[in-house]
Amino acid sequence: RVGDDAHQGESLVAQPDRPAGRGRRLRPSPVAEVAEAEGLPVLKPKHPRGEEFQEELRLLRPDISVVVAYGHILRPEILELPPHGSWNVHASLLPELRGAAPIHWAIARGYETTGITIMRMTEGMDTGPILHQVEEAIDPSDTSTQLSLRLAELGARALIEGLAFLEYGDREPREQDHARATYAPKVSRQVARIDWSRSARELDNHVRAMDEVPGAWTLWEGEPLKLFSPSTAGPEGAADLEEDEAGVPGTVVRAEPDDGGSLAVLTGDGVVWFQEVQPAGKRRMPVAAWLRGRGAEAGQRFE
């Protein structure tokens, strides 16, 4: 992921340096590293507003601005400064999934297709005219991490195509159908918590959507435990559970460390299997390793 990249000729505006952890020095984003290696100026405002920042942009004399996954709201005077406008690479097929976390919510809500939108930025949140869109299928096993990587590559290609449309006048931006808008708000730790009363398919989608950051989690023996790599079919080689398997959602019905490990948990209407876990304060690990240690046993319950 890159930050706010306004690239014109010999000018580049990149996101602020990213923290490298407590007690460590800040490190530049990949965009800033490339820009500095090429001798391009990099602006790193704490807040992208104010007369001083605007003056720095005016001195760059940008023809156009491009913004990708930037964490700040840019004011109209910044967006309108370049004569050809400010354009956003958004990871959904707008007007669906406006907001900060379109990739997470596309998976969590069970979408089969998403994509990239090149959109002219306006004062509203992801409400501007659409210049170009490219679709991308969502595989039933996709995680947000995997889909993010594909959309990053797709977004780069779509941006080049969109800029070509602008340069040669091959396409006019079209207004969005605002009545069809849906929203993808930021994903918080509380949102990522697993609700075991939901259906197996919904839980599978939820865990894959929350993959890596923030990570879908539950409580086990009073401590948070993150779960990854879900499946409603079960891992290869695992014995099938009885169709009439019943009990309280969140109950562990299979916890076997052998043959790659098997961890199956009851949901509101079935069972979800997991291949990886991450206990509090530890690294992500195969479920077999966790079960051989002090992992859960059949009959225990996640909360």
PDB file of C-alpha atoms in Angstrom:
ATOM      1  CA  ARG A   1       0.000   0.000   0.000  1.00  0.00           C
ATOM      2  CA  VAL A   2       1.152   3.507  -0.770  1.00  0.00           C
ATOM      3  CA  GLY A   3       0.215   6.838   0.688  1.00  0.00           C
ATOM      4  CA  ASP A   4      -0.835  10.132  -0.860  1.00  0.00           C
ATOM      5  CA  ASP A   5       1.132  10.197  -4.119  1.00  0.00           C
ATOM      6  CA  ALA A   6       0.777  13.351  -6.200  1.00  0.00           C
ATOM      7  CA  HIS A   7       3.233  12.658  -8.997  1.00  0.00           C
ATOM      8  CA  GLN A   8       3.818  15.205 -11.733  1.00  0.00           C
ATOM      9  CA  GLY A   9       6.987  15.405 -13.751  1.00  0.00           C
ATOM     10  CA  GLU A  10       9.748  16.064 -11.223  1.00  0.00           C
ATOM     11  CA  SER A  11       7.392  16.359  -8.240  1.00  0.00           C
ATOM     12  CA  LEU A  12       6.077  13.849  -5.729  1.00  0.00           C
ATOM     13  CA  VAL A  13       4.087  14.134  -2.527  1.00  0.00           C
ATOM     14  CA  ALA A  14       4.251  11.018  -0.325  1.00  0.00           C
ATOM     15  CA  GLN A  15       2.662   9.990   2.965  1.00  0.00           C
ATOM     16  CA  PRO A  16       4.262  10.800   6.316  1.00  0.00           C
ATOM     17  CA  ASP A  17       6.913   8.375   7.562  1.00  0.00           C
ATOM     18  CA  ARG A  18       5.487   5.225   9.127  1.00  0.00           C
ATOM     19  CA  PRO A  19       6.253   4.246  12.705  1.00  0.00           C
ATOM     20  CA  ALA A  20       8.617   1.280  13.025  1.00  0.00           C
ATOM     21  CA  GLY A  21       7.655   0.387  16.561  1.00  0.00           C
ATOM     22  CA  ARG A  22       8.053   1.826  20.027  1.00  0.00           C
ATOM     23  CA  GLY A  23      11.532   3.171  20.698  1.00  0.00           C
ATOM     24  CA  ARG A  24      12.591   2.919  17.070  1.00  0.00           C
ATOM     25  CA  ARG A  25      13.154   5.579  14.460  1.00  0.00           C
ATOM     26  CA  LEU A  26      10.482   6.325  11.899  1.00  0.00           C
ATOM     27  CA  ARG A  27      11.026   4.694   8.538  1.00  0.00           C
ATOM     28  CA  PRO A  28       9.894   6.046   5.156  1.00  0.00           C
ATOM     29  CA  SER A  29       7.128   4.491   3.101  1.00  0.00           C
ATOM     30  CA  PRO A  30       8.089   2.568  -0.066  1.00  0.00           C
ATOM     31  CA  VAL A  31       6.903   5.539  -2.140  1.00  0.00           C
ATOM     32  CA  ALA A  32       9.133   7.921  -0.230  1.00  0.00           C
ATOM     33  CA  GLU A  33      12.109   5.556  -0.594  1.00  0.00           C
ATOM     34  CA  VAL A  34      11.707   5.387  -4.378  1.00  0.00           C
ATOM     35  CA  ALA A  35      11.168   9.147  -4.661  1.00  0.00           C
ATOM     36  CA  GLU A  36      14.243   9.987  -2.614  1.00  0.00           C
ATOM     37  CA  ALA A  37      16.344   7.479  -4.572  1.00  0.00           C
ATOM     38  CA  GLU A  38      15.275   9.275  -7.764  1.00  0.00           C
ATOM     39  CA  GLY A  39      16.012  12.692  -6.292  1.00  0.00           C
ATOM     40  CA  LEU A  40      12.346  13.745  -6.210  1.00  0.00           C
ATOM     41  CA  PRO A  41      11.099  16.060  -3.442  1.00  0.00           C
ATOM     42  CA  VAL A  42       9.017  14.381  -0.730  1.00  0.00           C
ATOM     43  CA  LEU A  43       6.669  16.361   1.497  1.00  0.00           C
ATOM     44  CA  LYS A  44       5.816  14.828   4.884  1.00  0.00           C
ATOM     45  CA  PRO A  45       3.153  16.990   6.532  1.00  0.00           C
ATOM     46  CA  LYS A  46       1.809  15.863   9.885  1.00  0.00           C
ATOM     47  CA  HIS A  47      -1.548  17.215   8.728  1.00  0.00           C
ATOM     48  CA  PRO A  48      -2.118  17.996   5.026  1.00  0.00           C
ATOM     49  CA  ARG A  49      -3.725  21.382   5.540  1.00  0.00           C
ATOM     50  CA  GLY A  50      -2.852  24.979   6.258  1.00  0.00           C
ATOM     51  CA  GLU A  51      -1.376  27.737   4.155  1.00  0.00           C
ATOM     52  CA  GLU A  52       2.197  26.489   4.506  1.00  0.00           C
ATOM     53  CA  PHE A  53       1.352  23.085   3.025  1.00  0.00           C
ATOM     54  CA  GLN A  54      -0.713  24.665   0.245  1.00  0.00           C
ATOM     55  CA  GLU A  55       2.190  26.925  -0.662  1.00  0.00           C
ATOM     56  CA  GLU A  56       4.527  23.931  -0.881  1.00  0.00           C
ATOM     57  CA  LEU A  57       2.106  22.297  -3.310  1.00  0.00           C
ATOM     58  CA  ARG A  58       1.753  25.470  -5.382  1.00  0.00           C
ATOM     59  CA  LEU A  59       5.524  25.638  -5.791  1.00  0.00           C
ATOM     60  CA  LEU A  60       5.452  22.108  -7.259  1.00  0.00           C
ATOM     61  CA  ARG A  61       2.947  23.318  -9.884  1.00  0.00           C
ATOM     62  CA  PRO A  62       1.251  19.907 -10.228  1.00  0.00           C
ATOM     63  CA  ASP A  63      -0.924  19.255 -13.280  1.00  0.00           C
ATOM     64  CA  ILE A  64      -2.717  16.399 -11.524  1.00  0.00           C
ATOM     65  CA  SER A  65      -2.811  14.673  -8.130  1.00  0.00           C
ATOM     66  CA  VAL A  66      -3.284  10.979  -7.383  1.00  0.00           C
ATOM     67  CA  VAL A  67      -4.283   9.705  -3.935  1.00  0.00           C
ATOM     68  CA  VAL A  68      -4.110   6.044  -2.861  1.00  0.00           C
ATOM     69  CA  ALA A  69      -5.088   4.713   0.593  1.00  0.00           C
ATOM     70  CA  TYR A  70      -4.338   7.997   2.354  1.00  0.00           C
ATOM     71  CA  GLY A  71      -5.345   8.311   5.996  1.00  0.00           C
ATOM     72  CA  HIS A  72      -6.276  12.011   5.972  1.00  0.00           C
ATOM     73  CA  ILE A  73      -9.222  13.927   4.531  1.00  0.00           C
ATOM     74  CA  LEU A  74      -8.003  16.426   1.943  1.00  0.00           C
ATOM     75  CA  ARG A  75      -9.804  19.758   1.852  1.00  0.00           C
ATOM     76  CA  PRO A  76     -11.334  21.198  -1.357  1.00  0.00           C
ATOM     77  CA  GLU A  77      -8.569  23.783  -1.763  1.00  0.00           C
ATOM     78  CA  ILE A  78      -6.013  20.939  -1.908  1.00  0.00           C
ATOM     79  CA  LEU A  79      -8.100  18.765  -4.230  1.00  0.00           C
ATOM     80  CA  GLU A  80      -8.760  21.618  -6.634  1.00  0.00           C
ATOM     81  CA  LEU A  81      -5.220  22.966  -6.752  1.00  0.00           C
ATOM     82  CA  PRO A  82      -4.050  20.859  -9.754  1.00  0.00           C
ATOM     83  CA  PRO A  83      -5.725  22.099 -12.977  1.00  0.00           C
ATOM     84  CA  HIS A  84      -6.605  18.505 -13.982  1.00  0.00           C
ATOM     85  CA  GLY A  85      -7.942  17.642 -10.557  1.00  0.00           C
ATOM     86  CA  SER A  86      -7.218  15.063  -7.869  1.00  0.00           C
ATOM     87  CA  TRP A  87      -7.910  11.386  -8.561  1.00  0.00           C
ATOM     88  CA  ASN A  88      -8.360   8.457  -6.223  1.00  0.00           C
ATOM     89  CA  VAL A  89      -7.594   4.764  -6.731  1.00  0.00           C
ATOM     90  CA  HIS A  90     -10.346   3.106  -4.685  1.00  0.00           C
ATOM     91  CA  ALA A  91     -10.493  -0.647  -4.017  1.00  0.00           C
ATOM     92  CA  SER A  92     -14.135  -1.302  -4.846  1.00  0.00           C
ATOM     93  CA  LEU A  93     -16.645  -0.865  -7.651  1.00  0.00           C
ATOM     94  CA  LEU A  94     -18.158   2.405  -6.530  1.00  0.00           C
ATOM     95  CA  PRO A  95     -20.746   3.379  -5.446  1.00  0.00           C
ATOM     96  CA  GLU A  96     -20.514   0.101  -3.526  1.00  0.00           C
ATOM     97  CA  LEU A  97     -18.248   0.006  -0.467  1.00  0.00           C
ATOM     98  CA  ARG A  98     -17.430   3.658   0.008  1.00  0.00           C
ATOM     99  CA  GLY A  99     -15.091   4.238   2.924  1.00  0.00           C
ATOM    100  CA  ALA A 100     -11.901   3.107   4.603  1.00  0.00           C
ATOM    101  CA  ALA A 101     -12.049  -0.710   4.412  1.00  0.00           C
ATOM    102  CA  PRO A 102     -13.631  -1.848   1.133  1.00  0.00           C
ATOM    103  CA  ILE A 103     -11.483  -4.975   0.803  1.00  0.00           C
ATOM    104  CA  HIS A 104     -12.320  -6.236   4.298  1.00  0.00           C
ATOM    105  CA  TRP A 105     -16.046  -5.685   3.850  1.00  0.00           C
ATOM    106  CA  ALA A 106     -16.217  -7.148   0.337  1.00  0.00           C
ATOM    107  CA  ILE A 107     -15.069 -10.477   1.800  1.00  0.00           C
ATOM    108  CA  ALA A 108     -16.991 -10.179   5.071  1.00  0.00           C
ATOM    109  CA  ARG A 109     -20.249  -9.582   3.186  1.00  0.00           C
ATOM    110  CA  GLY A 110     -19.700 -12.470   0.828  1.00  0.00           C
ATOM    111  CA  TYR A 111     -19.155 -10.523  -2.401  1.00  0.00           C
ATOM    112  CA  GLU A 112     -18.156 -12.625  -5.394  1.00  0.00           C
ATOM    113  CA  THR A 113     -16.758  -9.654  -7.328  1.00  0.00           C
ATOM    114  CA  THR A 114     -15.050  -6.393  -6.439  1.00  0.00           C
ATOM    115  CA  GLY A 115     -12.533  -4.254  -8.301  1.00  0.00           C
ATOM    116  CA  ILE A 116     -10.846  -0.896  -8.725  1.00  0.00           C
ATOM    117  CA  THR A 117     -12.389   2.500  -9.373  1.00  0.00           C
ATOM    118  CA  ILE A 118     -10.492   5.553 -10.647  1.00  0.00           C
ATOM    119  CA  MET A 119     -12.552   8.472  -9.376  1.00  0.00           C
ATOM    120  CA  ARG A 120     -12.227  12.255  -9.322  1.00  0.00           C
ATOM    121  CA  MET A 121     -12.086  13.356  -5.699  1.00  0.00           C
ATOM    122  CA  THR A 122     -14.688  15.742  -4.325  1.00  0.00           C
ATOM    123  CA  GLU A 123     -15.472  16.966  -0.828  1.00  0.00           C
ATOM    124  CA  GLY A 124     -17.727  13.966  -0.127  1.00  0.00           C
ATOM    125  CA  MET A 125     -16.401  10.548   0.890  1.00  0.00           C
ATOM    126  CA  ASP A 126     -15.807   8.564  -2.324  1.00  0.00           C
ATOM    127  CA  THR A 127     -18.680  10.373  -4.048  1.00  0.00           C
ATOM    128  CA  GLY A 128     -16.884  11.836  -7.076  1.00  0.00           C
ATOM    129  CA  PRO A 129     -17.363  11.068 -10.778  1.00  0.00           C
ATOM    130  CA  ILE A 130     -16.027   7.716 -12.039  1.00  0.00           C
ATOM    131  CA  LEU A 131     -13.463   7.682 -14.845  1.00  0.00           C
ATOM    132  CA  HIS A 132     -12.540   3.993 -15.037  1.00  0.00           C
ATOM    133  CA  GLN A 133     -13.418   0.681 -13.367  1.00  0.00           C
ATOM    134  CA  VAL A 134     -11.892  -2.803 -13.544  1.00  0.00           C
ATOM    135  CA  GLU A 135     -13.490  -5.896 -11.991  1.00  0.00           C
ATOM    136  CA  GLU A 136     -11.731  -8.596  -9.958  1.00  0.00           C
ATOM    137  CA  ALA A 137     -13.284 -11.914  -8.885  1.00  0.00           C
ATOM    138  CA  ILE A 138     -13.170 -12.914  -5.216  1.00  0.00           C
ATOM    139  CA  ASP A 139     -12.279 -16.555  -4.668  1.00  0.00           C
ATOM    140  CA  PRO A 140     -14.196 -18.340  -1.870  1.00  0.00           C
ATOM    141  CA  SER A 141     -10.876 -18.898  -0.061  1.00  0.00           C
ATOM    142  CA  ASP A 142      -9.488 -15.358  -0.498  1.00  0.00           C
ATOM    143  CA  THR A 143      -8.298 -13.469   2.561  1.00  0.00           C
ATOM    144  CA  SER A 144      -8.141  -9.684   2.745  1.00  0.00           C
ATOM    145  CA  THR A 145      -4.347  -9.980   2.607  1.00  0.00           C
ATOM    146  CA  GLN A 146      -4.406 -11.950  -0.640  1.00  0.00           C
ATOM    147  CA  LEU A 147      -7.069  -9.773  -2.242  1.00  0.00           C
ATOM    148  CA  SER A 148      -5.221  -6.594  -1.226  1.00  0.00           C
ATOM    149  CA  LEU A 149      -2.110  -7.731  -3.099  1.00  0.00           C
ATOM    150  CA  ARG A 150      -4.072  -8.466  -6.274  1.00  0.00           C
ATOM    151  CA  LEU A 151      -5.970  -5.187  -6.112  1.00  0.00           C
ATOM    152  CA  ALA A 152      -2.761  -3.233  -5.551  1.00  0.00           C
ATOM    153  CA  GLU A 153      -1.396  -4.557  -8.846  1.00  0.00           C
ATOM    154  CA  LEU A 154      -4.729  -4.093 -10.585  1.00  0.00           C
ATOM    155  CA  GLY A 155      -5.008  -0.561  -9.216  1.00  0.00           C
ATOM    156  CA  ALA A 156      -1.619   0.416 -10.619  1.00  0.00           C
ATOM    157  CA  ARG A 157      -2.623  -0.773 -14.089  1.00  0.00           C
ATOM    158  CA  ALA A 158      -6.057   0.845 -13.848  1.00  0.00           C
ATOM    159  CA  LEU A 159      -4.461   4.162 -12.842  1.00  0.00           C
ATOM    160  CA  ILE A 160      -2.175   4.146 -15.899  1.00  0.00           C
ATOM    161  CA  GLU A 161      -5.188   3.403 -18.100  1.00  0.00           C
ATOM    162  CA  GLY A 162      -7.228   6.139 -16.434  1.00  0.00           C
ATOM    163  CA  LEU A 163      -4.497   8.746 -16.843  1.00  0.00           C
ATOM    164  CA  ALA A 164      -4.266   7.799 -20.526  1.00  0.00           C
ATOM    165  CA  PHE A 165      -8.016   8.363 -20.905  1.00  0.00           C
ATOM    166  CA  LEU A 166      -7.584  11.820 -19.392  1.00  0.00           C
ATOM    167  CA  GLU A 167      -4.601  12.712 -21.539  1.00  0.00           C
ATOM    168  CA  TYR A 168      -6.203  11.692 -24.830  1.00  0.00           C
ATOM    169  CA  GLY A 169      -9.775  12.669 -23.950  1.00  0.00           C
ATOM    170  CA  ASP A 170     -11.058   9.181 -24.685  1.00  0.00           C
ATOM    171  CA  ARG A 171     -13.529   9.054 -21.805  1.00  0.00           C
ATOM    172  CA  GLU A 172     -15.617  11.475 -19.751  1.00  0.00           C
ATOM    173  CA  PRO A 173     -16.130  10.858 -16.015  1.00  0.00           C
ATOM    174  CA  ARG A 174     -19.669   9.772 -15.118  1.00  0.00           C
ATOM    175  CA  GLU A 175     -21.600  10.606 -11.981  1.00  0.00           C
ATOM    176  CA  GLN A 176     -22.191   7.839  -9.470  1.00  0.00           C
ATOM    177  CA  ASP A 177     -25.642   6.446  -8.765  1.00  0.00           C
ATOM    178  CA  HIS A 178     -25.740   7.636  -5.160  1.00  0.00           C
ATOM    179  CA  ALA A 179     -28.942   5.671  -4.438  1.00  0.00           C
ATOM    180  CA  ARG A 180     -26.904   2.439  -4.803  1.00  0.00           C
ATOM    181  CA  ALA A 181     -24.185   3.465  -2.343  1.00  0.00           C
ATOM    182  CA  THR A 182     -23.034   1.072   0.379  1.00  0.00           C
ATOM    183  CA  TYR A 183     -20.373   1.741   3.007  1.00  0.00           C
ATOM    184  CA  ALA A 184     -17.210   0.098   4.312  1.00  0.00           C
ATOM    185  CA  PRO A 185     -16.241   1.742   7.623  1.00  0.00           C
ATOM    186  CA  LYS A 186     -12.933   1.272   9.401  1.00  0.00           C
ATOM    187  CA  VAL A 187     -12.419  -2.165  10.909  1.00  0.00           C
ATOM    188  CA  SER A 188     -11.876  -1.985  14.653  1.00  0.00           C
ATOM    189  CA  ARG A 189     -10.731  -4.641  17.081  1.00  0.00           C
ATOM    190  CA  GLN A 190     -14.258  -4.927  18.411  1.00  0.00           C
ATOM    191  CA  VAL A 191     -15.663  -5.449  14.910  1.00  0.00           C
ATOM    192  CA  ALA A 192     -13.081  -8.222  14.397  1.00  0.00           C
ATOM    193  CA  ARG A 193     -14.322 -10.229  17.394  1.00  0.00           C
ATOM    194  CA  ILE A 194     -15.941 -13.517  16.380  1.00  0.00           C
ATOM    195  CA  ASP A 195     -19.661 -13.990  17.039  1.00  0.00           C
ATOM    196  CA  TRP A 196     -20.048 -17.774  17.193  1.00  0.00           C
ATOM    197  CA  SER A 197     -23.840 -17.576  16.840  1.00  0.00           C
ATOM    198  CA  ARG A 198     -23.496 -16.571  13.191  1.00  0.00           C
ATOM    199  CA  SER A 199     -23.692 -19.115  10.376  1.00  0.00           C
ATOM    200  CA  ALA A 200     -20.647 -21.128   9.347  1.00  0.00           C
ATOM    201  CA  ARG A 201     -20.453 -19.309   5.996  1.00  0.00           C
ATOM    202  CA  GLU A 202     -20.675 -15.885   7.643  1.00  0.00           C
ATOM    203  CA  LEU A 203     -17.941 -16.821  10.122  1.00  0.00           C
ATOM    204  CA  ASP A 204     -15.725 -18.165   7.355  1.00  0.00           C
ATOM    205  CA  ASN A 205     -16.126 -14.859   5.492  1.00  0.00           C
ATOM    206  CA  HIS A 206     -15.518 -12.851   8.665  1.00  0.00           C
ATOM    207  CA  VAL A 207     -12.263 -14.600   9.596  1.00  0.00           C
ATOM    208  CA  ARG A 208     -10.867 -14.326   6.055  1.00  0.00           C
ATOM    209  CA  ALA A 209     -11.874 -10.658   5.938  1.00  0.00           C
ATOM    210  CA  MET A 210     -10.100  -9.811   9.188  1.00  0.00           C
ATOM    211  CA  ASP A 211      -6.937 -11.732   8.208  1.00  0.00           C
ATOM    212  CA  GLU A 212      -3.613 -10.255   9.419  1.00  0.00           C
ATOM    213  CA  VAL A 213      -4.924  -6.879  10.578  1.00  0.00           C
ATOM    214  CA  PRO A 214      -6.752  -6.649  12.859  1.00  0.00           C
ATOM    215  CA  GLY A 215      -7.228 -10.441  12.924  1.00  0.00           C
ATOM    216  CA  ALA A 216     -10.468 -12.211  13.898  1.00  0.00           C
ATOM    217  CA  TRP A 217     -10.334 -13.125  17.562  1.00  0.00           C
ATOM    218  CA  THR A 218     -12.167 -14.868  20.353  1.00  0.00           C
ATOM    219  CA  LEU A 219     -11.574 -15.480  24.049  1.00  0.00           C
ATOM    220  CA  TRP A 220     -10.080 -18.757  25.251  1.00  0.00           C
ATOM    221  CA  GLU A 221      -9.553 -19.200  28.989  1.00  0.00           C
ATOM    222  CA  GLY A 222      -9.984 -15.441  29.359  1.00  0.00           C
ATOM    223  CA  GLU A 223      -7.236 -14.531  26.892  1.00  0.00           C
ATOM    224  CA  PRO A 224      -7.642 -13.295  23.298  1.00  0.00           C
ATOM    225  CA  LEU A 225      -6.877 -15.838  20.597  1.00  0.00           C
ATOM    226  CA  LYS A 226      -6.764 -14.986  16.888  1.00  0.00           C
ATOM    227  CA  LEU A 227      -7.966 -17.572  14.389  1.00  0.00           C
ATOM    228  CA  PHE A 228      -6.954 -17.845  10.723  1.00  0.00           C
ATOM    229  CA  SER A 229      -7.357 -20.004   7.605  1.00  0.00           C
ATOM    230  CA  PRO A 230     -10.984 -21.082   8.089  1.00  0.00           C
ATOM    231  CA  SER A 231     -12.902 -23.662   6.101  1.00  0.00           C
ATOM    232  CA  THR A 232     -16.429 -24.991   6.237  1.00  0.00           C
ATOM    233  CA  ALA A 233     -15.324 -28.251   4.570  1.00  0.00           C
ATOM    234  CA  GLY A 234     -12.540 -29.238   6.962  1.00  0.00           C
ATOM    235  CA  PRO A 235      -8.883 -29.947   6.209  1.00  0.00           C
ATOM    236  CA  GLU A 236      -7.907 -32.823   3.958  1.00  0.00           C
ATOM    237  CA  GLY A 237      -7.656 -36.061   5.882  1.00  0.00           C
ATOM    238  CA  ALA A 238      -9.818 -34.942   8.798  1.00  0.00           C
ATOM    239  CA  ALA A 239     -12.709 -37.205   9.705  1.00  0.00           C
ATOM    240  CA  ASP A 240     -16.116 -35.729   8.888  1.00  0.00           C
ATOM    241  CA  LEU A 241     -18.274 -34.657  11.791  1.00  0.00           C
ATOM    242  CA  GLU A 242     -21.765 -36.017  12.159  1.00  0.00           C
ATOM    243  CA  GLU A 243     -24.418 -33.899  10.463  1.00  0.00           C
ATOM    244  CA  ASP A 244     -26.412 -33.861  13.678  1.00  0.00           C
ATOM    245  CA  GLU A 245     -23.499 -32.476  15.691  1.00  0.00           C
ATOM    246  CA  ALA A 246     -25.136 -30.038  18.099  1.00  0.00           C
ATOM    247  CA  GLY A 247     -24.216 -27.873  21.043  1.00  0.00           C
ATOM    248  CA  VAL A 248     -23.537 -24.308  22.120  1.00  0.00           C
ATOM    249  CA  PRO A 249     -21.933 -22.121  19.403  1.00  0.00           C
ATOM    250  CA  GLY A 250     -18.251 -21.634  20.151  1.00  0.00           C
ATOM    251  CA  THR A 251     -17.811 -25.171  21.500  1.00  0.00           C
ATOM    252  CA  VAL A 252     -14.723 -27.050  20.277  1.00  0.00           C
ATOM    253  CA  VAL A 253     -15.830 -30.337  18.735  1.00  0.00           C
ATOM    254  CA  ARG A 254     -12.512 -31.474  17.283  1.00  0.00           C
ATOM    255  CA  ALA A 255      -8.998 -30.677  18.568  1.00  0.00           C
ATOM    256  CA  GLU A 256      -6.429 -33.132  17.223  1.00  0.00           C
ATOM    257  CA  PRO A 257      -2.744 -32.223  16.751  1.00  0.00           C
ATOM    258  CA  ASP A 258      -1.913 -35.193  14.501  1.00  0.00           C
ATOM    259  CA  ASP A 259      -1.862 -35.246  10.677  1.00  0.00           C
ATOM    260  CA  GLY A 260      -1.433 -31.472  10.359  1.00  0.00           C
ATOM    261  CA  GLY A 261      -3.861 -30.623  13.136  1.00  0.00           C
ATOM    262  CA  SER A 262      -7.651 -30.382  13.258  1.00  0.00           C
ATOM    263  CA  LEU A 263      -9.573 -27.685  15.105  1.00  0.00           C
ATOM    264  CA  ALA A 264     -13.330 -27.553  14.539  1.00  0.00           C
ATOM    265  CA  VAL A 265     -15.715 -25.187  16.329  1.00  0.00           C
ATOM    266  CA  LEU A 266     -19.505 -25.091  16.373  1.00  0.00           C
ATOM    267  CA  THR A 267     -21.267 -22.066  14.881  1.00  0.00           C
ATOM    268  CA  GLY A 268     -24.916 -21.074  14.689  1.00  0.00           C
ATOM    269  CA  ASP A 269     -25.641 -23.644  11.999  1.00  0.00           C
ATOM    270  CA  GLY A 270     -22.639 -25.908  11.553  1.00  0.00           C
ATOM    271  CA  VAL A 271     -18.891 -26.190  11.998  1.00  0.00           C
ATOM    272  CA  VAL A 272     -15.886 -24.102  10.939  1.00  0.00           C
ATOM    273  CA  TRP A 273     -12.375 -25.590  10.832  1.00  0.00           C
ATOM    274  CA  PHE A 274      -9.215 -23.553  11.420  1.00  0.00           C
ATOM    275  CA  GLN A 275      -5.632 -24.208  10.342  1.00  0.00           C
ATOM    276  CA  GLU A 276      -3.786 -21.398  12.150  1.00  0.00           C
ATOM    277  CA  VAL A 277      -3.999 -19.546  15.457  1.00  0.00           C
ATOM    278  CA  GLN A 278      -2.189 -16.746  17.246  1.00  0.00           C
ATOM    279  CA  PRO A 279      -2.243 -16.745  21.052  1.00  0.00           C
ATOM    280  CA  ALA A 280      -1.848 -13.440  22.878  1.00  0.00           C
ATOM    281  CA  GLY A 281       1.756 -12.242  22.812  1.00  0.00           C
ATOM    282  CA  LYS A 282       2.895 -14.952  20.391  1.00  0.00           C
ATOM    283  CA  ARG A 283       3.351 -15.414  16.684  1.00  0.00           C
ATOM    284  CA  ARG A 284       0.862 -16.888  14.264  1.00  0.00           C
ATOM    285  CA  MET A 285       1.343 -20.658  14.184  1.00  0.00           C
ATOM    286  CA  PRO A 286      -0.142 -23.879  12.738  1.00  0.00           C
ATOM    287  CA  VAL A 287      -3.034 -25.151  14.806  1.00  0.00           C
ATOM    288  CA  ALA A 288      -1.169 -28.458  15.345  1.00  0.00           C
ATOM    289  CA  ALA A 289       1.647 -26.658  17.186  1.00  0.00           C
ATOM    290  CA  TRP A 290      -0.829 -24.865  19.428  1.00  0.00           C
ATOM    291  CA  LEU A 291      -2.770 -28.040  20.206  1.00  0.00           C
ATOM    292  CA  ARG A 292       0.434 -29.882  21.159  1.00  0.00           C
ATOM    293  CA  GLY A 293       1.170 -27.156  23.675  1.00  0.00           C
ATOM    294  CA  ARG A 294      -1.597 -25.837  25.857  1.00  0.00           C
ATOM    295  CA  GLY A 295      -4.264 -25.567  23.170  1.00  0.00           C
ATOM    296  CA  ALA A 296      -7.968 -26.252  23.457  1.00  0.00           C
ATOM    297  CA  GLU A 297      -9.578 -29.647  23.907  1.00  0.00           C
ATOM    298  CA  ALA A 298     -12.885 -30.952  22.611  1.00  0.00           C
ATOM    299  CA  GLY A 299     -15.705 -29.765  24.834  1.00  0.00           C
ATOM    300  CA  GLN A 300     -14.082 -26.457  25.774  1.00  0.00           C
ATOM    301  CA  ARG A 301     -15.714 -23.295  24.549  1.00  0.00           C
ATOM    302  CA  PHE A 302     -14.509 -20.124  22.871  1.00  0.00           C
ATOM    303  CA  GLU A 303     -16.299 -16.953  23.899  1.00  0.00           C
TER     304      GLU A 303
END
